[in-house]
mmCIF file of N, CA, C and O in Angstrom:
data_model
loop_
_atom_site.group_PDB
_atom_site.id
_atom_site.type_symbol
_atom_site.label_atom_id
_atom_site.label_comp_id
_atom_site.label_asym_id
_atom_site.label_seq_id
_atom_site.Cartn_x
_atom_site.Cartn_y
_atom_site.Cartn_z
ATOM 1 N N UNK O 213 -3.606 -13.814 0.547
ATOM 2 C CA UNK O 213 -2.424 -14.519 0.980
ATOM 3 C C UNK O 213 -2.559 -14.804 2.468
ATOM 4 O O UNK O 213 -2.612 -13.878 3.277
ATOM 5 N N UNK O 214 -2.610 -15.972 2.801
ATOM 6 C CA UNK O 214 -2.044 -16.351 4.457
ATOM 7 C C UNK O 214 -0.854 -16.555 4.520
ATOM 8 O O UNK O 214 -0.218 -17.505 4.063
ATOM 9 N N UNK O 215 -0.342 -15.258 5.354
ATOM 10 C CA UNK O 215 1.071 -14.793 5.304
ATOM 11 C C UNK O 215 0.741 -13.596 6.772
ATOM 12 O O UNK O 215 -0.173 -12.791 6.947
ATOM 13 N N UNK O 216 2.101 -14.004 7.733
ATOM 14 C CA UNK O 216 2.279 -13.078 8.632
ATOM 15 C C UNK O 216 2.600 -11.585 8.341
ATOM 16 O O UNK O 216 3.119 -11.315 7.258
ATOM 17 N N UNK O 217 2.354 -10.692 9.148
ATOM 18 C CA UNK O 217 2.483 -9.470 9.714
ATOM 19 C C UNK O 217 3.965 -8.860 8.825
ATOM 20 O O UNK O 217 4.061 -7.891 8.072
ATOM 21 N N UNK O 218 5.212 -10.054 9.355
ATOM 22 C CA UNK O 218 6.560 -9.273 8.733
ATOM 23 C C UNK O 218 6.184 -9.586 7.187
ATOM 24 O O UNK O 218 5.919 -8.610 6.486
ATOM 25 N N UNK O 219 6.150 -10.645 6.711
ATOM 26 C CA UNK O 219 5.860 -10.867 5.333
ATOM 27 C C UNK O 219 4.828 -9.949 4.638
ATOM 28 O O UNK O 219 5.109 -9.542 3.511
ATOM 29 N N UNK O 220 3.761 -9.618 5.159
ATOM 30 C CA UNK O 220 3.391 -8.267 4.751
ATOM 31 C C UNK O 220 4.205 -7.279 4.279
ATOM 32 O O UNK O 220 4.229 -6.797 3.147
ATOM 33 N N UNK O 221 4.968 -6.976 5.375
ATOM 34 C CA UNK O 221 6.090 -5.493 5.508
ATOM 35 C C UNK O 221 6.985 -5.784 4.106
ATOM 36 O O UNK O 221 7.582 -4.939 3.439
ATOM 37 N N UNK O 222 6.928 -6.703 3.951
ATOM 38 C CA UNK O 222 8.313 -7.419 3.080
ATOM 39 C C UNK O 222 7.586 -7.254 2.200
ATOM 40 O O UNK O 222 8.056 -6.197 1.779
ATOM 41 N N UNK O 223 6.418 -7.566 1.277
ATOM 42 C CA UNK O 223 6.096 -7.495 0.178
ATOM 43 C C UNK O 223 5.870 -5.585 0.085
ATOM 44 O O UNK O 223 6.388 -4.901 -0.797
ATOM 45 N N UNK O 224 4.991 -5.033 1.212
ATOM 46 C CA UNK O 224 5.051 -4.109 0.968
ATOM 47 C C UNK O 224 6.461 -2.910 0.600
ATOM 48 O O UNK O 224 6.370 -2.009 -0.234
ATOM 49 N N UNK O 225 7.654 -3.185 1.418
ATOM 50 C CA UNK O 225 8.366 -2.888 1.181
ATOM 51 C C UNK O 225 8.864 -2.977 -0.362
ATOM 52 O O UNK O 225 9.134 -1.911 -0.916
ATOM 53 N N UNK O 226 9.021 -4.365 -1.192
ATOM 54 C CA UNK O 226 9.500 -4.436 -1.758
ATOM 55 C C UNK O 226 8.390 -3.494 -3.462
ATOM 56 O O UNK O 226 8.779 -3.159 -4.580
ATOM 57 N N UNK O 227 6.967 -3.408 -2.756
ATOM 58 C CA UNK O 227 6.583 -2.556 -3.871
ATOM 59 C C UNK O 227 6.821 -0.976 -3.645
ATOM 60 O O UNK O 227 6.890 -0.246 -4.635
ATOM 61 N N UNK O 228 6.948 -0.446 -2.339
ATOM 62 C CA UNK O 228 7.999 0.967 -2.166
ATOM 63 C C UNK O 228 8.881 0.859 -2.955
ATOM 64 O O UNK O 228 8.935 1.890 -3.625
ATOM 65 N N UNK O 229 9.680 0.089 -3.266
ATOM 66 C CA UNK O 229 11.132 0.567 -3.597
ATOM 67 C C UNK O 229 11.171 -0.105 -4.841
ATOM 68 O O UNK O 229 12.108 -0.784 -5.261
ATOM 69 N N UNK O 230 9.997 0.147 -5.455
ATOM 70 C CA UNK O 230 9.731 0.144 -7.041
ATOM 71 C C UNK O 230 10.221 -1.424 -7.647
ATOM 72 O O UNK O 230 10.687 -1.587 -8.774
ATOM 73 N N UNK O 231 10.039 -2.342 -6.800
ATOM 74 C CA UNK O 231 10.557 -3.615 -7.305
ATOM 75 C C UNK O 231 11.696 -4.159 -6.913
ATOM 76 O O UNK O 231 12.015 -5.312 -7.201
ATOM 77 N N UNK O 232 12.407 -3.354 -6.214
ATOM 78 C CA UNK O 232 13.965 -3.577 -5.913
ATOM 79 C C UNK O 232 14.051 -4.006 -4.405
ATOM 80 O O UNK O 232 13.214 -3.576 -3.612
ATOM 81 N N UNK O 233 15.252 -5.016 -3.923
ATOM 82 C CA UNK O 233 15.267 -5.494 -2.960
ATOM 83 C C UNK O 233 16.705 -5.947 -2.496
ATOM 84 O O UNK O 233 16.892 -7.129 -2.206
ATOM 85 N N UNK O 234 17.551 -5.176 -2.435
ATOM 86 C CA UNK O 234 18.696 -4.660 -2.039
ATOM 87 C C UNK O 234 19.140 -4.160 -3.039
ATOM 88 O O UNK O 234 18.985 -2.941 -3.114
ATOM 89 N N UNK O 235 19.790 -4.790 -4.089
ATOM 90 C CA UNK O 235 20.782 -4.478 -5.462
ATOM 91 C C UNK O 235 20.102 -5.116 -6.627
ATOM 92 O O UNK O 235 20.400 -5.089 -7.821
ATOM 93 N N UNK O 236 18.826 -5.869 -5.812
ATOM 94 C CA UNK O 236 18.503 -7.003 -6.985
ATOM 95 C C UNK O 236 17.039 -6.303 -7.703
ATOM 96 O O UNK O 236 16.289 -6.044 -6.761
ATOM 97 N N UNK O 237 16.386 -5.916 -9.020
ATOM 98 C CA UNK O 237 15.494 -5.656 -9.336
ATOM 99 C C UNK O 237 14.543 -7.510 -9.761
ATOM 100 O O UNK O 237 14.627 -8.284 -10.715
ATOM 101 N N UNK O 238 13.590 -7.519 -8.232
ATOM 102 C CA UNK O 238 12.939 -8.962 -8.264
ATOM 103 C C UNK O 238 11.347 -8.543 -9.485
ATOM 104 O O UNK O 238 10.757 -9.313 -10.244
ATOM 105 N N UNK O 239 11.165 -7.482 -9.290
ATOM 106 C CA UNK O 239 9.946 -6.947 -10.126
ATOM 107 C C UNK O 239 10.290 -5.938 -11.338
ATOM 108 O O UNK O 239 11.399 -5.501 -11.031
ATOM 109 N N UNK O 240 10.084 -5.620 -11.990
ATOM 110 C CA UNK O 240 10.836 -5.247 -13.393
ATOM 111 C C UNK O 240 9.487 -3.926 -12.906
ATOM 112 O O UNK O 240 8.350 -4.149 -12.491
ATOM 113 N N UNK O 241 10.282 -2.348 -13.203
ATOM 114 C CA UNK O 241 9.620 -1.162 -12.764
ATOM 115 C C UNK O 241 8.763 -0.587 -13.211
ATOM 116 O O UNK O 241 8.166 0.342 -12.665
ATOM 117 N N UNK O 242 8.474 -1.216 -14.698
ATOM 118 C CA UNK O 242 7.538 -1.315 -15.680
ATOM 119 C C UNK O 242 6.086 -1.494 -15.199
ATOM 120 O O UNK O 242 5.071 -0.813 -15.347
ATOM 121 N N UNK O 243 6.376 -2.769 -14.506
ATOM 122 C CA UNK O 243 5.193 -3.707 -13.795
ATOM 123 C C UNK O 243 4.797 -2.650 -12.455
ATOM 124 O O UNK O 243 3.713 -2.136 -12.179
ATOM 125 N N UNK O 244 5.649 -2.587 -12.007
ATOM 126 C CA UNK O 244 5.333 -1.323 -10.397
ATOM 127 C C UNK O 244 4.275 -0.489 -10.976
ATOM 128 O O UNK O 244 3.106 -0.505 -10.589
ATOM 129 N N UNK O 245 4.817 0.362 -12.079
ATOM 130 C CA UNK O 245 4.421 1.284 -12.533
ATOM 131 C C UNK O 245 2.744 1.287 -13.080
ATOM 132 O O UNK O 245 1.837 2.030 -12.705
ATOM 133 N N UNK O 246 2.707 0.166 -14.105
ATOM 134 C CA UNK O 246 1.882 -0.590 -14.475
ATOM 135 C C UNK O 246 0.489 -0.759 -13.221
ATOM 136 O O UNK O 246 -0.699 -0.492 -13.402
ATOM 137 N N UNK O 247 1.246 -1.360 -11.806
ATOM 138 C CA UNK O 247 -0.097 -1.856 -10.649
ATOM 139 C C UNK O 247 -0.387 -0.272 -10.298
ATOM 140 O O UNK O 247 -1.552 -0.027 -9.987
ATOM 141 N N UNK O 248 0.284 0.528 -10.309
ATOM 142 C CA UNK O 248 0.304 1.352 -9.481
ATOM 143 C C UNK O 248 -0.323 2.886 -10.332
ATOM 144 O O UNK O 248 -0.358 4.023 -9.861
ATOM 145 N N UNK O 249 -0.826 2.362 -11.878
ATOM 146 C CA UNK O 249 -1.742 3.367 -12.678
ATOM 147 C C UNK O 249 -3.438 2.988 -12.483
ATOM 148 O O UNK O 249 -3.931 1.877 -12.288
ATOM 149 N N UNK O 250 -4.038 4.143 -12.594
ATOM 150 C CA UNK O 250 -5.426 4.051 -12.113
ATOM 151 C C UNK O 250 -6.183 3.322 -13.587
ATOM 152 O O UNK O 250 -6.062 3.807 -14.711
ATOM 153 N N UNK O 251 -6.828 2.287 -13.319
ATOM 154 C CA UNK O 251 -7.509 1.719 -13.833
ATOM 155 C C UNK O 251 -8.338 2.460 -14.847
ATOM 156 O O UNK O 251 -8.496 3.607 -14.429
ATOM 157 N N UNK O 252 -8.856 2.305 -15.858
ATOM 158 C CA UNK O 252 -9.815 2.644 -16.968
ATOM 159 C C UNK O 252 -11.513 2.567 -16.532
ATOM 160 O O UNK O 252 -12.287 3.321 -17.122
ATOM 161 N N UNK O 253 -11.953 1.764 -15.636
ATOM 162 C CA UNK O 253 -12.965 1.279 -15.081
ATOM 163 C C UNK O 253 -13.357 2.460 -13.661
ATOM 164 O O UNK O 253 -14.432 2.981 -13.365
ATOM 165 N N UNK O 254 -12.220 2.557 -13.118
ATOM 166 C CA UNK O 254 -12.254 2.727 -11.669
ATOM 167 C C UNK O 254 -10.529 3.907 -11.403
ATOM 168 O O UNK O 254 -9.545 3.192 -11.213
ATOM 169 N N UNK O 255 -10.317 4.929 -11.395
ATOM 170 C CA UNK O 255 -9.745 5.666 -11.092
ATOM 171 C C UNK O 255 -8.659 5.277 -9.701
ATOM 172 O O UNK O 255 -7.464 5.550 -9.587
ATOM 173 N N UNK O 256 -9.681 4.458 -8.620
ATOM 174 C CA UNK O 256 -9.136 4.469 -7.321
ATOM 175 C C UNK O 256 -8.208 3.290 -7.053
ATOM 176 O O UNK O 256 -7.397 3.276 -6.127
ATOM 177 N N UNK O 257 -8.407 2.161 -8.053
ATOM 178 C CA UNK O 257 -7.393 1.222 -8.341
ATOM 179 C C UNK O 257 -6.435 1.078 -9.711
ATOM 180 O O UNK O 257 -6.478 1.545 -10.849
ATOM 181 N N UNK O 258 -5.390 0.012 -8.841
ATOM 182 C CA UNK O 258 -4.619 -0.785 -10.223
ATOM 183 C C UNK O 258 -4.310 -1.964 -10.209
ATOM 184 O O UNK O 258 -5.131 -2.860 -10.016
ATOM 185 N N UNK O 259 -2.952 -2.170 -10.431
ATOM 186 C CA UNK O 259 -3.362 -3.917 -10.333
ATOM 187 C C UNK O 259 -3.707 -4.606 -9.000
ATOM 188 O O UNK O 259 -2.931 -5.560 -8.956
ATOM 189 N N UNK O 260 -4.256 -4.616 -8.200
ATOM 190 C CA UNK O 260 -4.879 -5.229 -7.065
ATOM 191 C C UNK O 260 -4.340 -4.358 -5.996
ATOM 192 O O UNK O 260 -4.270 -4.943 -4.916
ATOM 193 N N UNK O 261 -3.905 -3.028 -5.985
ATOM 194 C CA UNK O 261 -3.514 -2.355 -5.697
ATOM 195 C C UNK O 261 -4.511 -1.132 -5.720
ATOM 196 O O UNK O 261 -4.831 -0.626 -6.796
ATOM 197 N N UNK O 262 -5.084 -0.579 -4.301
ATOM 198 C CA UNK O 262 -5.942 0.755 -4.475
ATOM 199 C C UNK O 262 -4.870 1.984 -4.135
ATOM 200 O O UNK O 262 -3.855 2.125 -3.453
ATOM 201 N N UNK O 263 -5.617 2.707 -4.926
ATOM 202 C CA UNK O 263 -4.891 4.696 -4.788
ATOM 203 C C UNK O 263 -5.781 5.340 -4.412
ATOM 204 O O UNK O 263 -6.984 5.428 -4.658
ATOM 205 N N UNK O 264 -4.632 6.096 -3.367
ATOM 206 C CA UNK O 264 -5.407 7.134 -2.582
ATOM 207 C C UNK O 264 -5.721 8.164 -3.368
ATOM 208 O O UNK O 264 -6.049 9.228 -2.844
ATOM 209 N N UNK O 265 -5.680 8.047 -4.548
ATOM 210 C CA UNK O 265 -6.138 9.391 -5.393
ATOM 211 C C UNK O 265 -7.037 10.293 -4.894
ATOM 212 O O UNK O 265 -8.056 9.824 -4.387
ATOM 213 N N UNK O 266 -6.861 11.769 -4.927
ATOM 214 C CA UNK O 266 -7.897 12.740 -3.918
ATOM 215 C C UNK O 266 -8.277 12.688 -3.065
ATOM 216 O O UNK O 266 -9.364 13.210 -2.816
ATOM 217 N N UNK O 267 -7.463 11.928 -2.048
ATOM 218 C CA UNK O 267 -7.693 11.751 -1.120
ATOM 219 C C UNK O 267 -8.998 11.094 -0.551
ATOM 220 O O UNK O 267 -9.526 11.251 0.549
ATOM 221 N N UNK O 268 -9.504 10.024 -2.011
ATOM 222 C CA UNK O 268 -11.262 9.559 -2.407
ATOM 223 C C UNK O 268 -10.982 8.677 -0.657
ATOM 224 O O UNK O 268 -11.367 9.248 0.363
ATOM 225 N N UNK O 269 -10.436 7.589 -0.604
ATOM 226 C CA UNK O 269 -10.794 6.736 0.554
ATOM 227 C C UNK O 269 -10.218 6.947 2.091
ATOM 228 O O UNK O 269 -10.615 6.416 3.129
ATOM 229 N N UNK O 270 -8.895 8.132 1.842
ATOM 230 C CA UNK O 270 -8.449 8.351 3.205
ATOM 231 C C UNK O 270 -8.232 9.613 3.354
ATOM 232 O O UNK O 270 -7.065 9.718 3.732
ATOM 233 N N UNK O 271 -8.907 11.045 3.230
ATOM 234 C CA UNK O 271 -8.957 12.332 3.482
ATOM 235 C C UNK O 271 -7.400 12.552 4.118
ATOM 236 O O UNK O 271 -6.591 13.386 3.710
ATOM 237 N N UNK O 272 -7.174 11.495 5.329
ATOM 238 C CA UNK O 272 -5.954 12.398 6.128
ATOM 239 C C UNK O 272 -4.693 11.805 5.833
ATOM 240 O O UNK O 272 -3.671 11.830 6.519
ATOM 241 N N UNK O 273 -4.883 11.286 4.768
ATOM 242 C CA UNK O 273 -3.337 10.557 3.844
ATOM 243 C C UNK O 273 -3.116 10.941 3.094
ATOM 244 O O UNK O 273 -4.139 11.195 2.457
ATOM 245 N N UNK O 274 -2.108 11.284 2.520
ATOM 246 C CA UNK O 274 -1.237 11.764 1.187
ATOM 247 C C UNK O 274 -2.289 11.151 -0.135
ATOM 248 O O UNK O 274 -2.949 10.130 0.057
ATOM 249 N N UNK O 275 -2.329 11.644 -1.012
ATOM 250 C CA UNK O 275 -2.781 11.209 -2.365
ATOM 251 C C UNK O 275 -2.227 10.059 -2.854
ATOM 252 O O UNK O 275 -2.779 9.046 -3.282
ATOM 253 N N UNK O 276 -0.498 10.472 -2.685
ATOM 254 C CA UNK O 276 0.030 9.432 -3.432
ATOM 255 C C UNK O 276 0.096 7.898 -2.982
ATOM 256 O O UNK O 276 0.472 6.926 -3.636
ATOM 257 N N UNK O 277 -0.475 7.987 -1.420
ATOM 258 C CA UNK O 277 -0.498 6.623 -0.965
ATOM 259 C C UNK O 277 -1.338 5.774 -2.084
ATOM 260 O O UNK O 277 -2.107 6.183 -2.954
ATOM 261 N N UNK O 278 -0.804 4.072 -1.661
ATOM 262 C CA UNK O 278 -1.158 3.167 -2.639
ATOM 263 C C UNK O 278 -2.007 1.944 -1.358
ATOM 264 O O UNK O 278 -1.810 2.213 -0.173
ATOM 265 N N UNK O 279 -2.541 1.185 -1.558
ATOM 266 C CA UNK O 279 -2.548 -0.218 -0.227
ATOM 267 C C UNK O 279 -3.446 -1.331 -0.595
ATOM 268 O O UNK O 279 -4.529 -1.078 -1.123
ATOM 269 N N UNK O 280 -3.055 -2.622 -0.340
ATOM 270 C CA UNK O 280 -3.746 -3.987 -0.349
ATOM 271 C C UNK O 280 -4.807 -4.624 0.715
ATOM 272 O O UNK O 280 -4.350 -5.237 1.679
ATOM 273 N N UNK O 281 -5.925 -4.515 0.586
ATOM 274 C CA UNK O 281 -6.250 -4.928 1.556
ATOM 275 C C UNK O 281 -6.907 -6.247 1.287
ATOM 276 O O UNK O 281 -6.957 -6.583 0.103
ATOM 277 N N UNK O 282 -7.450 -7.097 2.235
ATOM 278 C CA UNK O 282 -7.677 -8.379 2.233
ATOM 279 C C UNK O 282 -9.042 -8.778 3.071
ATOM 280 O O UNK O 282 -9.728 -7.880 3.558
ATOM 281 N N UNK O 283 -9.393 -10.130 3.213
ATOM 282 C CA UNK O 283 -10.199 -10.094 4.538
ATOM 283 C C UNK O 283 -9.930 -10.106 5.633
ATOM 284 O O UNK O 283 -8.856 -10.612 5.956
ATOM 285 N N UNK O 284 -10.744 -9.590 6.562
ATOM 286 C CA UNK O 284 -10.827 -8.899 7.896
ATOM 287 C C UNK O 284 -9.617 -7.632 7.965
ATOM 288 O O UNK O 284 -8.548 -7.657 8.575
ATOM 289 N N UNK O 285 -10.116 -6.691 7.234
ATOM 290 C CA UNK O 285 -9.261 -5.609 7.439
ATOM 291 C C UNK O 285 -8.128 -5.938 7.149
ATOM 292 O O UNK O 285 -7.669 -5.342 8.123
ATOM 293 N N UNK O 286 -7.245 -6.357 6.683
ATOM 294 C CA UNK O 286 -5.937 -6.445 6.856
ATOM 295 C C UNK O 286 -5.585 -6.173 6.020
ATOM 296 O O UNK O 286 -5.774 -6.878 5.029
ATOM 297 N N UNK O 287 -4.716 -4.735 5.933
ATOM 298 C CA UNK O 287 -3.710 -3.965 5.200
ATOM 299 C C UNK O 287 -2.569 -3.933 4.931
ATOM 300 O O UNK O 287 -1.761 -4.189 5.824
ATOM 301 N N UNK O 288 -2.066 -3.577 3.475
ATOM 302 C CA UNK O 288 -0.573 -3.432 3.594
ATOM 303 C C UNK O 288 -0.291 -1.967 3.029
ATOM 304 O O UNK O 288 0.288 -2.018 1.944
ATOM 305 N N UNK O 289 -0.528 -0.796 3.442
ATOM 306 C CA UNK O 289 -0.211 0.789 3.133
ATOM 307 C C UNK O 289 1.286 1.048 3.004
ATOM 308 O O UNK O 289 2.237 0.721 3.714
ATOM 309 N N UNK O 290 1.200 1.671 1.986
ATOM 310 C CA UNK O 290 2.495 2.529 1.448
ATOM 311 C C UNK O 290 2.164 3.914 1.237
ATOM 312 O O UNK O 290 1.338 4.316 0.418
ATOM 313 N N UNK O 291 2.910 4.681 2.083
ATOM 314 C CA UNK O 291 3.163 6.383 1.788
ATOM 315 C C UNK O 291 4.761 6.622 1.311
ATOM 316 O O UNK O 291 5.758 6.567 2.030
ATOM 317 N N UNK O 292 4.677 6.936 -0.291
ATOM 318 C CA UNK O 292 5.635 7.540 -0.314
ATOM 319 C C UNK O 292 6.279 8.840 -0.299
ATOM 320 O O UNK O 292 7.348 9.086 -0.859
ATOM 321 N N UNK O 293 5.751 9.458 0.204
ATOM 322 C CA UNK O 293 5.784 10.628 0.562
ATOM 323 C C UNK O 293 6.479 10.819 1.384
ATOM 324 O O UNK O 293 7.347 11.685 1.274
ATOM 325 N N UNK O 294 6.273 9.758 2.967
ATOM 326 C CA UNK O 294 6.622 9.716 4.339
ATOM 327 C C UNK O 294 7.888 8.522 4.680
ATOM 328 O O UNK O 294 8.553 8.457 5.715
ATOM 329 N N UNK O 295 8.005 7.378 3.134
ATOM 330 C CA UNK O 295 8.656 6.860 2.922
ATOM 331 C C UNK O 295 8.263 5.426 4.216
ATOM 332 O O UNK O 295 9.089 4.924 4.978
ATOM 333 N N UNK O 296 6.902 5.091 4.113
ATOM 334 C CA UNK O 296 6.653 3.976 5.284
ATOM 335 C C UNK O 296 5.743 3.362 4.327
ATOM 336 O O UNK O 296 5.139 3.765 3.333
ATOM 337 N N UNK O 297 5.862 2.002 5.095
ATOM 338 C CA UNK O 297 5.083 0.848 5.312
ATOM 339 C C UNK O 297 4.437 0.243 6.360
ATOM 340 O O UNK O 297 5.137 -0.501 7.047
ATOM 341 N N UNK O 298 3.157 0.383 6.692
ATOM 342 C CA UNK O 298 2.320 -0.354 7.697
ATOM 343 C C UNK O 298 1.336 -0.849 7.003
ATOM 344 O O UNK O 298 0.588 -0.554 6.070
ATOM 345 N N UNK O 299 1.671 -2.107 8.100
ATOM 346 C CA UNK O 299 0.582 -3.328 8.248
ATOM 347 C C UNK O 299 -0.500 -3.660 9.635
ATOM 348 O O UNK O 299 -0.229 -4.032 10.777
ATOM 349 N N UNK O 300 -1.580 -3.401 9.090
ATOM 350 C CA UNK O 300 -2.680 -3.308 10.053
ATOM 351 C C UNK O 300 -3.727 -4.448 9.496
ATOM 352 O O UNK O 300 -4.417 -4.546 8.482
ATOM 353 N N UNK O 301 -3.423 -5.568 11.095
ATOM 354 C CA UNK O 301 -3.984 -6.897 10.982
ATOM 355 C C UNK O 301 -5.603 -6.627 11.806
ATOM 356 O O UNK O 301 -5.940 -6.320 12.949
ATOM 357 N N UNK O 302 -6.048 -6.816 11.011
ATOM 358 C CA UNK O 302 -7.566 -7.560 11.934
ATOM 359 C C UNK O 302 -8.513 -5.909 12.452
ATOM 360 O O UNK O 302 -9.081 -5.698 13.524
ATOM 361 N N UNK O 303 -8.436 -5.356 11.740
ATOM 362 C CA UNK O 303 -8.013 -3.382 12.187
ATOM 363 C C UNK O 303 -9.832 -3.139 12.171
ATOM 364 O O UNK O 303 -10.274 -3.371 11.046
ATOM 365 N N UNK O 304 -10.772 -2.784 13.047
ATOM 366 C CA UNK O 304 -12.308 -1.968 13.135
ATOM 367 C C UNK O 304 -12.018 -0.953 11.607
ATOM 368 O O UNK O 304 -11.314 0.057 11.614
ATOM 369 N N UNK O 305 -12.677 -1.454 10.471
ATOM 370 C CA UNK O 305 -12.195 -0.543 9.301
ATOM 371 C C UNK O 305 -13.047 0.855 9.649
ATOM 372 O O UNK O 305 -12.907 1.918 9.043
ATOM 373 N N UNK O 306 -13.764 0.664 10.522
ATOM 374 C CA UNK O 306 -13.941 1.987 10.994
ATOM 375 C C UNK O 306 -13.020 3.049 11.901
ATOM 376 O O UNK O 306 -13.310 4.221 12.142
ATOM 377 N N UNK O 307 -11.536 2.135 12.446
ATOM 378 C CA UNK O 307 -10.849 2.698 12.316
ATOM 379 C C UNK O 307 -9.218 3.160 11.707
ATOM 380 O O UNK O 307 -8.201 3.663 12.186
ATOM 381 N N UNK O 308 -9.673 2.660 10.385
ATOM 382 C CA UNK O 308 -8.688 2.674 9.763
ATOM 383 C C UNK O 308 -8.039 4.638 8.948
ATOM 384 O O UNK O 308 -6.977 5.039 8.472
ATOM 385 N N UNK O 309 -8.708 4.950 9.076
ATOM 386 C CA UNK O 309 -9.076 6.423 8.568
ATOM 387 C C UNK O 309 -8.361 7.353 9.962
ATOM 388 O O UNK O 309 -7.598 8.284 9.704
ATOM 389 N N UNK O 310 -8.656 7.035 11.260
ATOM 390 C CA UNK O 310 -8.124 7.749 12.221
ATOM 391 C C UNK O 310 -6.563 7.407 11.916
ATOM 392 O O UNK O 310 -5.702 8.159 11.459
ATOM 393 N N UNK O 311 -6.469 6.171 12.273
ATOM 394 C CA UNK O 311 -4.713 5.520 12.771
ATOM 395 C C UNK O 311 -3.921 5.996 11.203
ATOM 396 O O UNK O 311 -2.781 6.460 11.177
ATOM 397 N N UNK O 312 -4.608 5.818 10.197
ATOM 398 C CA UNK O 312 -3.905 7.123 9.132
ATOM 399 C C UNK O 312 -3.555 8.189 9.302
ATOM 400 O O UNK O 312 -2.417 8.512 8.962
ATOM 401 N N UNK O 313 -4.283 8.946 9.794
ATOM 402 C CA UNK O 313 -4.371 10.091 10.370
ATOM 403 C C UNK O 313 -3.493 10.634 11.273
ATOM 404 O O UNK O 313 -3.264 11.843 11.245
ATOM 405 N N UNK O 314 -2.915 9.833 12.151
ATOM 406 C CA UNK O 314 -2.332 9.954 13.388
ATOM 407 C C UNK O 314 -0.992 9.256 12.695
ATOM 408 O O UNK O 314 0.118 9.618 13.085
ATOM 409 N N UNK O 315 -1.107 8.371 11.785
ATOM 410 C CA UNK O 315 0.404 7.706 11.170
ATOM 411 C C UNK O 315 1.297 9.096 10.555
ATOM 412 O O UNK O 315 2.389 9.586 10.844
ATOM 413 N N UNK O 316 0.344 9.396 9.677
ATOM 414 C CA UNK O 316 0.900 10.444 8.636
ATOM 415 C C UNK O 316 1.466 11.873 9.467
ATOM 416 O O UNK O 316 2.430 12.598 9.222
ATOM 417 N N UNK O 317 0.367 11.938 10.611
ATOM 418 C CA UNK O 317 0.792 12.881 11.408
ATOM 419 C C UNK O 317 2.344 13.063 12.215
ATOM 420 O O UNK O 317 2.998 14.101 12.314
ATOM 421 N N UNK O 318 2.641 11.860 12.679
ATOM 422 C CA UNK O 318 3.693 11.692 13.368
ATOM 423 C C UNK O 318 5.121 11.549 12.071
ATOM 424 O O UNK O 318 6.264 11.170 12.328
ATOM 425 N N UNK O 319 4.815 11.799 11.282
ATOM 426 C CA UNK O 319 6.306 10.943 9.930
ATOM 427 C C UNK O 319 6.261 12.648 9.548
ATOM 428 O O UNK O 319 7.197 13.060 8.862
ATOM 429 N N UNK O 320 5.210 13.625 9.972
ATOM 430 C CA UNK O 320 5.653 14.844 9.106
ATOM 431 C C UNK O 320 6.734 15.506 9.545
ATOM 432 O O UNK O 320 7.155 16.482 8.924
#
């Protein structure tokens, strides 16, 4: 998607909160549920959606985190655990693993 920074937040947001987007269910929770089960193929994804399962791709993030990424680094992470959404544009994916690290750290 070529789509800004807030529009990120906004989609990400709206898959936090299981489809819902004030009062209105825009994604049916089925489907949430659905992107957000580990694949048959591949454990670490779902529907275009990767899981932090065991902590396989980000050691210093919650398990239950979920995130989209795109080209040139650009992320859309969900911890629900910590109850956030960040978006990290254009990000050294070599350091994407620290600024996790230091995210998750500061929300405990």
């Amino acid at each position: 998607m070529f789509i800004g920074a807030r529009d990120h937040a906004r989609l990400g947001l709206l898959i936090a909160r299981r489809g819902r987007w004030g009062d209105r269910q825009l994604i049916p929770a089925a489907w949430i549920e659905a992107m957000t089960t580990p694949s048959p193929t591949n454990g670490s994804y779902g529907y275009l959606w990767w899981l932090n399962r065991a902590g396989v791709r980000y050691r210093g993030a919650p398990e239950s985190c979920l995130y989209a990424t795109g080209a040139g680094s650009n992320i859309v992470w969900i911890d629900p655990e910590h109850d956030l959404v960040a978006v990290m544009r254009w990000i050294d994916k070599a350091a994407v693993g620290g600024f996790l690290t230091r995210l998750t750290a500061s929300a405990a």
